[in-house]
Amino acid sequence: MAIPDFSAHGIAAKYAVLVDVGYLYAAAGEVLLGAKERKEYRVSADELIQALQKHALERIPGELLRVYWYDAARDRVPTVDQRVIAQLPWVKVRLGNLNARGQQKGVDAQIRSDLEALARHHAVSDTVLIAGDEDMVPAVEAAQAYGVRIHLWGVEPPFGTNQAERLVWESDTVEILSADFLRPFFTRAPVPVPVVPTPSPAQVFAGRTVKPMPPKSPVGQVAKLGPGRPRVEEVGEHVAQKWILTRGRDNIRDLLPGPLLPTVIDTELLIEAEKELGHSLRPYPEARVWLRDGFWARVYREFDLGVGISSK
């Protein structure tokens, strides 16, 4: 059957991909790893999103408008992963609230609202919906009334089905993402291994008398001295403490086992430290290592993992 020419009616030949992350992660975690909770696995979300974009490009007519990534966070404060995803091109992160029981609140309402708005404003001619809840049905019907085709994608279930029957009925096309398609992006979360504390310089040189050497510099020039290590490590610990209080222990736990930090988070750490110090650390590579050491020292203490050293 020929695909209708929406351009003749002034409708852009574009499509959007709307992803209920709670459904996608839970369904994939179950079929791939037998996992019941998100903390049991890790997801390469950026690579997964790229794979979904490529998959849609091969199947849906028109140009991608954007990917809408619907997730939840405590008090809507984004987690480390969510902050990284928000930096990706053509991706818009929408956050609902995650309550104390780990239940998502407000996510379905955001999906329904965006689906209807995109259709009402003729922003898209097709929409890929990755979801399973029957609550999506009214929004699907409303979007279809504006002429938008709904392509429902689901995750291969271990048995039976993981999508509401009526949602499947009402969608224009239905496709199941296989376990093989999703497997490269999901891995079981590593069990944090306690880090053996390393001796401090004071412990190593205890009882020894060491004469400090003055910094060498070319004749006529003053040596360029950077900030002291104790001060930089102290600032790193202070930033970690602040993030634990403001972003929550669960979000900081996502950084474990370390000691590498995602680029986005490492940059935030540097910026906050420079604000506290009142000057730049960028001319001093060793200071950035000390900063990470202080940050991880505080994080490891928070989770009783000892003291670690960052990766240079």
mmCIF file of N, CA, C and O in Angstrom, residues 79-151:
data_model
loop_
_atom_site.group_PDB
_atom_site.id
_atom_site.type_symbol
_atom_site.label_atom_id
_atom_site.label_comp_id
_atom_site.label_asym_id
_atom_site.label_seq_id
_atom_site.Cartn_x
_atom_site.Cartn_y
_atom_site.Cartn_z
ATOM 1 N N THR A 79 19.619 12.197 37.281
ATOM 2 C CA THR A 79 20.733 11.352 37.684
ATOM 3 C C THR A 79 21.926 11.620 36.772
ATOM 4 O O THR A 79 21.828 12.368 35.795
ATOM 5 N N VAL A 80 23.036 10.970 37.077
ATOM 6 C CA VAL A 80 24.223 11.113 36.240
ATOM 7 C C VAL A 80 23.906 10.692 34.808
ATOM 8 O O VAL A 80 24.212 11.400 33.843
ATOM 9 N N ASP A 81 23.287 9.516 34.651
ATOM 10 C CA ASP A 81 22.968 9.020 33.312
ATOM 11 C C ASP A 81 22.037 9.972 32.573
ATOM 12 O O ASP A 81 22.203 10.227 31.380
ATOM 13 N N GLN A 82 21.043 10.488 33.275
ATOM 14 C CA GLN A 82 20.081 11.383 32.634
ATOM 15 C C GLN A 82 20.738 12.689 32.192
ATOM 16 O O GLN A 82 20.384 13.239 31.141
ATOM 17 N N ARG A 83 21.692 13.164 32.961
ATOM 18 C CA ARG A 83 22.389 14.397 32.585
ATOM 19 C C ARG A 83 23.232 14.178 31.339
ATOM 20 O O ARG A 83 23.368 15.062 30.496
ATOM 21 N N VAL A 84 23.831 12.979 31.223
ATOM 22 C CA VAL A 84 24.618 12.660 30.030
ATOM 23 C C VAL A 84 23.705 12.555 28.813
ATOM 24 O O VAL A 84 24.009 13.071 27.732
ATOM 25 N N ILE A 85 22.565 11.883 28.971
ATOM 26 C CA ILE A 85 21.621 11.706 27.860
ATOM 27 C C ILE A 85 21.097 13.058 27.372
ATOM 28 O O ILE A 85 20.922 13.273 26.171
ATOM 29 N N ALA A 86 20.854 13.965 28.301
ATOM 30 C CA ALA A 86 20.319 15.279 27.932
ATOM 31 C C ALA A 86 21.270 16.067 27.034
ATOM 32 O O ALA A 86 20.844 17.005 26.347
ATOM 33 N N GLN A 87 22.551 15.708 27.027
ATOM 34 C CA GLN A 87 23.530 16.394 26.190
ATOM 35 C C GLN A 87 23.524 15.883 24.749
ATOM 36 O O GLN A 87 24.139 16.494 23.871
ATOM 37 N N LEU A 88 22.851 14.765 24.494
ATOM 38 C CA LEU A 88 22.877 14.160 23.164
ATOM 39 C C LEU A 88 22.074 14.987 22.167
ATOM 40 O O LEU A 88 21.032 15.560 22.525
ATOM 41 N N PRO A 89 22.521 15.067 20.905
ATOM 42 C CA PRO A 89 21.755 15.812 19.898
ATOM 43 C C PRO A 89 20.450 15.108 19.558
ATOM 44 O O PRO A 89 20.370 13.876 19.582
ATOM 45 N N TRP A 90 19.432 15.891 19.271
ATOM 46 C CA TRP A 90 18.111 15.409 18.861
ATOM 47 C C TRP A 90 17.418 14.590 19.946
ATOM 48 O O TRP A 90 16.550 13.768 19.654
ATOM 49 N N VAL A 91 17.813 14.811 21.194
ATOM 50 C CA VAL A 91 17.191 14.085 22.297
ATOM 51 C C VAL A 91 16.683 15.075 23.335
ATOM 52 O O VAL A 91 17.414 15.979 23.745
ATOM 53 N N LYS A 92 15.430 14.910 23.720
ATOM 54 C CA LYS A 92 14.854 15.752 24.773
ATOM 55 C C LYS A 92 14.463 14.855 25.937
ATOM 56 O O LYS A 92 13.654 13.942 25.789
ATOM 57 N N VAL A 93 15.054 15.117 27.097
ATOM 58 C CA VAL A 93 14.756 14.340 28.299
ATOM 59 C C VAL A 93 13.579 14.962 29.029
ATOM 60 O O VAL A 93 13.575 16.166 29.301
ATOM 61 N N ARG A 94 12.579 14.147 29.321
ATOM 62 C CA ARG A 94 11.416 14.574 30.105
ATOM 63 C C ARG A 94 11.415 13.766 31.398
ATOM 64 O O ARG A 94 11.447 12.541 31.360
ATOM 65 N N LEU A 95 11.349 14.445 32.536
ATOM 66 C CA LEU A 95 11.432 13.764 33.816
ATOM 67 C C LEU A 95 10.145 13.871 34.621
ATOM 68 O O LEU A 95 9.620 14.965 34.818
ATOM 69 N N GLY A 96 9.661 12.715 35.066
ATOM 70 C CA GLY A 96 8.619 12.672 36.062
ATOM 71 C C GLY A 96 9.266 12.507 37.429
ATOM 72 O O GLY A 96 10.492 12.551 37.563
ATOM 73 N N ASN A 97 8.448 12.308 38.445
ATOM 74 C CA ASN A 97 8.978 12.174 39.798
ATOM 75 C C ASN A 97 9.063 10.701 40.184
ATOM 76 O O ASN A 97 8.224 9.896 39.798
ATOM 77 N N LEU A 98 10.089 10.351 40.929
ATOM 78 C CA LEU A 98 10.264 8.998 41.441
ATOM 79 C C LEU A 98 10.031 9.046 42.942
ATOM 80 O O LEU A 98 10.774 9.704 43.669
ATOM 81 N N ASN A 99 8.978 8.354 43.402
ATOM 82 C CA ASN A 99 8.663 8.444 44.825
ATOM 83 C C ASN A 99 9.514 7.487 45.656
ATOM 84 O O ASN A 99 10.363 6.761 45.125
ATOM 85 N N ALA A 100 9.286 7.479 46.962
ATOM 86 C CA ALA A 100 10.119 6.692 47.867
ATOM 87 C C ALA A 100 10.006 5.195 47.597
ATOM 88 O O ALA A 100 10.900 4.422 47.952
ATOM 89 N N ARG A 101 8.927 4.761 46.977
ATOM 90 C CA ARG A 101 8.741 3.335 46.665
ATOM 91 C C ARG A 101 9.348 2.955 45.324
ATOM 92 O O ARG A 101 9.233 1.816 44.888
ATOM 93 N N GLY A 102 9.975 3.936 44.651
ATOM 94 C CA GLY A 102 10.549 3.661 43.350
ATOM 95 C C GLY A 102 9.536 3.688 42.227
ATOM 96 O O GLY A 102 9.807 3.228 41.118
ATOM 97 N N GLN A 103 8.349 4.258 42.485
ATOM 98 C CA GLN A 103 7.292 4.329 41.471
ATOM 99 C C GLN A 103 7.386 5.642 40.709
ATOM 100 O O GLN A 103 7.625 6.697 41.291
ATOM 101 N N GLN A 104 7.176 5.580 39.385
ATOM 102 C CA GLN A 104 7.198 6.772 38.551
ATOM 103 C C GLN A 104 5.853 7.494 38.617
ATOM 104 O O GLN A 104 4.802 6.850 38.562
ATOM 105 N N LYS A 105 5.897 8.800 38.731
ATOM 106 C CA LYS A 105 4.682 9.610 38.775
ATOM 107 C C LYS A 105 4.788 10.735 37.738
ATOM 108 O O LYS A 105 5.778 11.451 37.693
ATOM 109 N N GLY A 106 3.774 10.862 36.918
ATOM 110 C CA GLY A 106 3.706 11.956 35.952
ATOM 111 C C GLY A 106 4.321 11.650 34.605
ATOM 112 O O GLY A 106 4.239 12.477 33.687
ATOM 113 N N VAL A 107 4.943 10.478 34.439
ATOM 114 C CA VAL A 107 5.593 10.150 33.173
ATOM 115 C C VAL A 107 4.561 9.900 32.078
ATOM 116 O O VAL A 107 4.656 10.449 30.975
ATOM 117 N N ASP A 108 3.572 9.068 32.350
ATOM 118 C CA ASP A 108 2.544 8.758 31.348
ATOM 119 C C ASP A 108 1.828 10.021 30.881
ATOM 120 O O ASP A 108 1.527 10.172 29.688
ATOM 121 N N ALA A 109 1.565 10.922 31.820
ATOM 122 C CA ALA A 109 0.869 12.165 31.464
ATOM 123 C C ALA A 109 1.712 13.005 30.504
ATOM 124 O O ALA A 109 1.173 13.622 29.576
ATOM 125 N N GLN A 110 3.029 13.027 30.703
ATOM 126 C CA GLN A 110 3.908 13.778 29.805
ATOM 127 C C GLN A 110 3.913 13.163 28.403
ATOM 128 O O GLN A 110 3.901 13.877 27.405
ATOM 129 N N ILE A 111 3.942 11.838 28.342
ATOM 130 C CA ILE A 111 3.924 11.172 27.035
ATOM 131 C C ILE A 111 2.630 11.490 26.305
ATOM 132 O O ILE A 111 2.643 11.851 25.117
ATOM 133 N N ARG A 112 1.511 11.363 26.988
ATOM 134 C CA ARG A 112 0.210 11.634 26.358
ATOM 135 C C ARG A 112 0.128 13.071 25.877
ATOM 136 O O ARG A 112 -0.337 13.346 24.769
ATOM 137 N N SER A 113 0.606 13.998 26.702
ATOM 138 C CA SER A 113 0.535 15.416 26.346
ATOM 139 C C SER A 113 1.365 15.718 25.096
ATOM 140 O O SER A 113 0.905 16.410 24.178
ATOM 141 N N ASP A 114 2.591 15.203 25.055
ATOM 142 C CA ASP A 114 3.464 15.464 23.899
ATOM 143 C C ASP A 114 2.928 14.799 22.641
ATOM 144 O O ASP A 114 2.987 15.378 21.548
ATOM 145 N N LEU A 115 2.421 13.586 22.775
ATOM 146 C CA LEU A 115 1.895 12.865 21.615
ATOM 147 C C LEU A 115 0.740 13.633 20.982
ATOM 148 O O LEU A 115 0.680 13.819 19.759
ATOM 149 N N GLU A 116 -0.162 14.115 21.811
ATOM 150 C CA GLU A 116 -1.308 14.877 21.302
ATOM 151 C C GLU A 116 -0.857 16.218 20.730
ATOM 152 O O GLU A 116 -1.355 16.659 19.685
ATOM 153 N N ALA A 117 0.080 16.905 21.409
ATOM 154 C CA ALA A 117 0.527 18.225 20.949
ATOM 155 C C ALA A 117 1.243 18.133 19.604
ATOM 156 O O ALA A 117 1.032 18.971 18.713
ATOM 157 N N LEU A 118 2.091 17.137 19.439
ATOM 158 C CA LEU A 118 2.797 16.962 18.170
ATOM 159 C C LEU A 118 1.813 16.750 17.029
ATOM 160 O O LEU A 118 1.987 17.283 15.923
ATOM 161 N N ALA A 119 0.774 15.967 17.305
ATOM 162 C CA ALA A 119 -0.226 15.702 16.268
ATOM 163 C C ALA A 119 -1.085 16.934 15.998
ATOM 164 O O ALA A 119 -1.333 17.291 14.835
ATOM 165 N N ARG A 120 -1.509 17.606 17.048
ATOM 166 C CA ARG A 120 -2.390 18.760 16.895
ATOM 167 C C ARG A 120 -1.729 19.881 16.113
ATOM 168 O O ARG A 120 -2.381 20.575 15.314
ATOM 169 N N HIS A 121 -0.420 20.056 16.298
ATOM 170 C CA HIS A 121 0.309 21.123 15.611
ATOM 171 C C HIS A 121 0.928 20.658 14.296
ATOM 172 O O HIS A 121 1.727 21.387 13.695
ATOM 173 N N HIS A 122 0.571 19.445 13.865
ATOM 174 C CA HIS A 122 1.068 18.898 12.590
ATOM 175 C C HIS A 122 2.590 18.918 12.529
ATOM 176 O O HIS A 122 3.182 19.171 11.480
ATOM 177 N N ALA A 123 3.231 18.655 13.662
ATOM 178 C CA ALA A 123 4.694 18.642 13.712
ATOM 179 C C ALA A 123 5.258 17.356 13.129
ATOM 180 O O ALA A 123 6.410 17.324 12.697
ATOM 181 N N VAL A 124 4.458 16.293 13.132
ATOM 182 C CA VAL A 124 4.907 15.003 12.625
ATOM 183 C C VAL A 124 3.786 14.332 11.844
ATOM 184 O O VAL A 124 2.606 14.634 12.030
ATOM 185 N N SER A 125 4.195 13.430 10.957
ATOM 186 C CA SER A 125 3.204 12.605 10.243
ATOM 187 C C SER A 125 3.181 11.193 10.807
ATOM 188 O O SER A 125 2.212 10.458 10.619
ATOM 189 N N ASP A 126 4.274 10.800 11.492
ATOM 190 C CA ASP A 126 4.374 9.476 12.106
ATOM 191 C C ASP A 126 5.027 9.607 13.477
ATOM 192 O O ASP A 126 5.837 10.512 13.704
ATOM 193 N N THR A 127 4.682 8.687 14.363
ATOM 194 C CA THR A 127 5.296 8.653 15.686
ATOM 195 C C THR A 127 5.592 7.211 16.063
ATOM 196 O O THR A 127 4.722 6.346 15.965
ATOM 197 N N VAL A 128 6.836 6.979 16.485
ATOM 198 C CA VAL A 128 7.202 5.691 17.065
ATOM 199 C C VAL A 128 6.964 5.800 18.565
ATOM 200 O O VAL A 128 7.465 6.722 19.213
ATOM 201 N N LEU A 129 6.203 4.878 19.113
ATOM 202 C CA LEU A 129 5.898 4.875 20.544
ATOM 203 C C LEU A 129 6.435 3.584 21.144
ATOM 204 O O LEU A 129 6.004 2.489 20.767
ATOM 205 N N ILE A 130 7.393 3.729 22.062
ATOM 206 C CA ILE A 130 7.928 2.561 22.774
ATOM 207 C C ILE A 130 7.334 2.596 24.173
ATOM 208 O O ILE A 130 7.775 3.354 25.036
ATOM 209 N N ALA A 131 6.296 1.828 24.372
ATOM 210 C CA ALA A 131 5.547 1.847 25.625
ATOM 211 C C ALA A 131 4.698 0.587 25.705
ATOM 212 O O ALA A 131 4.595 -0.168 24.731
ATOM 213 N N GLY A 132 4.072 0.385 26.862
ATOM 214 C CA GLY A 132 3.240 -0.800 27.006
ATOM 215 C C GLY A 132 1.958 -0.582 27.768
ATOM 216 O O GLY A 132 1.106 -1.468 27.842
ATOM 217 N N ASP A 133 1.774 0.621 28.318
ATOM 218 C CA ASP A 133 0.648 0.894 29.209
ATOM 219 C C ASP A 133 -0.620 1.230 28.428
ATOM 220 O O ASP A 133 -0.594 1.999 27.473
ATOM 221 N N GLU A 134 -1.720 0.692 28.872
ATOM 222 C CA GLU A 134 -3.012 0.965 28.220
ATOM 223 C C GLU A 134 -3.414 2.424 28.367
ATOM 224 O O GLU A 134 -4.250 2.929 27.602
ATOM 225 N N ASP A 135 -2.825 3.137 29.350
ATOM 226 C CA ASP A 135 -3.129 4.560 29.517
ATOM 227 C C ASP A 135 -2.756 5.380 28.288
ATOM 228 O O ASP A 135 -3.208 6.521 28.139
ATOM 229 N N MET A 136 -1.932 4.832 27.404
ATOM 230 C CA MET A 136 -1.526 5.542 26.193
ATOM 231 C C MET A 136 -2.631 5.561 25.129
ATOM 232 O O MET A 136 -2.575 6.357 24.193
ATOM 233 N N VAL A 137 -3.622 4.692 25.259
ATOM 234 C CA VAL A 137 -4.623 4.513 24.199
ATOM 235 C C VAL A 137 -5.355 5.809 23.840
ATOM 236 O O VAL A 137 -5.476 6.153 22.655
ATOM 237 N N PRO A 138 -5.885 6.586 24.814
ATOM 238 C CA PRO A 138 -6.590 7.824 24.429
ATOM 239 C C PRO A 138 -5.715 8.786 23.631
ATOM 240 O O PRO A 138 -6.194 9.420 22.675
ATOM 241 N N ALA A 139 -4.434 8.908 23.995
ATOM 242 C CA ALA A 139 -3.532 9.807 23.273
ATOM 243 C C ALA A 139 -3.259 9.264 21.871
ATOM 244 O O ALA A 139 -3.143 10.040 20.911
ATOM 245 N N VAL A 140 -3.132 7.961 21.748
ATOM 246 C CA VAL A 140 -2.940 7.350 20.432
ATOM 247 C C VAL A 140 -4.147 7.655 19.541
ATOM 248 O O VAL A 140 -3.996 8.057 18.377
ATOM 249 N N GLU A 141 -5.325 7.485 20.068
ATOM 250 C CA GLU A 141 -6.542 7.747 19.289
ATOM 251 C C GLU A 141 -6.643 9.223 18.910
ATOM 252 O O GLU A 141 -7.046 9.553 17.786
ATOM 253 N N ALA A 142 -6.282 10.114 19.842
ATOM 254 C CA ALA A 142 -6.336 11.542 19.554
ATOM 255 C C ALA A 142 -5.352 11.908 18.451
ATOM 256 O O ALA A 142 -5.674 12.677 17.532
ATOM 257 N N ALA A 143 -4.123 11.364 18.518
ATOM 258 C CA ALA A 143 -3.123 11.649 17.495
ATOM 259 C C ALA A 143 -3.566 11.125 16.138
ATOM 260 O O ALA A 143 -3.394 11.793 15.105
ATOM 261 N N GLN A 144 -4.168 9.952 16.121
ATOM 262 C CA GLN A 144 -4.654 9.381 14.866
ATOM 263 C C GLN A 144 -5.768 10.227 14.262
ATOM 264 O O GLN A 144 -5.885 10.342 13.041
ATOM 265 N N ALA A 145 -6.569 10.855 15.119
ATOM 266 C CA ALA A 145 -7.646 11.714 14.635
ATOM 267 C C ALA A 145 -7.097 12.929 13.886
ATOM 268 O O ALA A 145 -7.774 13.490 13.013
ATOM 269 N N TYR A 146 -5.860 13.325 14.218
ATOM 270 C CA TYR A 146 -5.202 14.426 13.504
ATOM 271 C C TYR A 146 -4.408 13.924 12.292
ATOM 272 O O TYR A 146 -3.726 14.708 11.635
ATOM 273 N N GLY A 147 -4.483 12.643 12.015
ATOM 274 C CA GLY A 147 -3.837 12.098 10.822
ATOM 275 C C GLY A 147 -2.457 11.518 11.037
ATOM 276 O O GLY A 147 -1.755 11.215 10.063
ATOM 277 N N VAL A 148 -2.039 11.363 12.292
ATOM 278 C CA VAL A 148 -0.706 10.832 12.578
ATOM 279 C C VAL A 148 -0.767 9.313 12.705
ATOM 280 O O VAL A 148 -1.664 8.775 13.350
ATOM 281 N N ARG A 149 0.193 8.636 12.076
ATOM 282 C CA ARG A 149 0.281 7.188 12.193
ATOM 283 C C ARG A 149 1.119 6.834 13.420
ATOM 284 O O ARG A 149 2.170 7.443 13.661
ATOM 285 N N ILE A 150 0.679 5.836 14.173
ATOM 286 C CA ILE A 150 1.363 5.410 15.387
ATOM 287 C C ILE A 150 1.995 4.047 15.154
ATOM 288 O O ILE A 150 1.314 3.079 14.817
ATOM 289 N N HIS A 151 3.328 4.007 15.342
ATOM 290 C CA HIS A 151 4.079 2.772 15.179
ATOM 291 C C HIS A 151 4.511 2.313 16.575
ATOM 292 O O HIS A 151 5.411 2.915 17.180
#
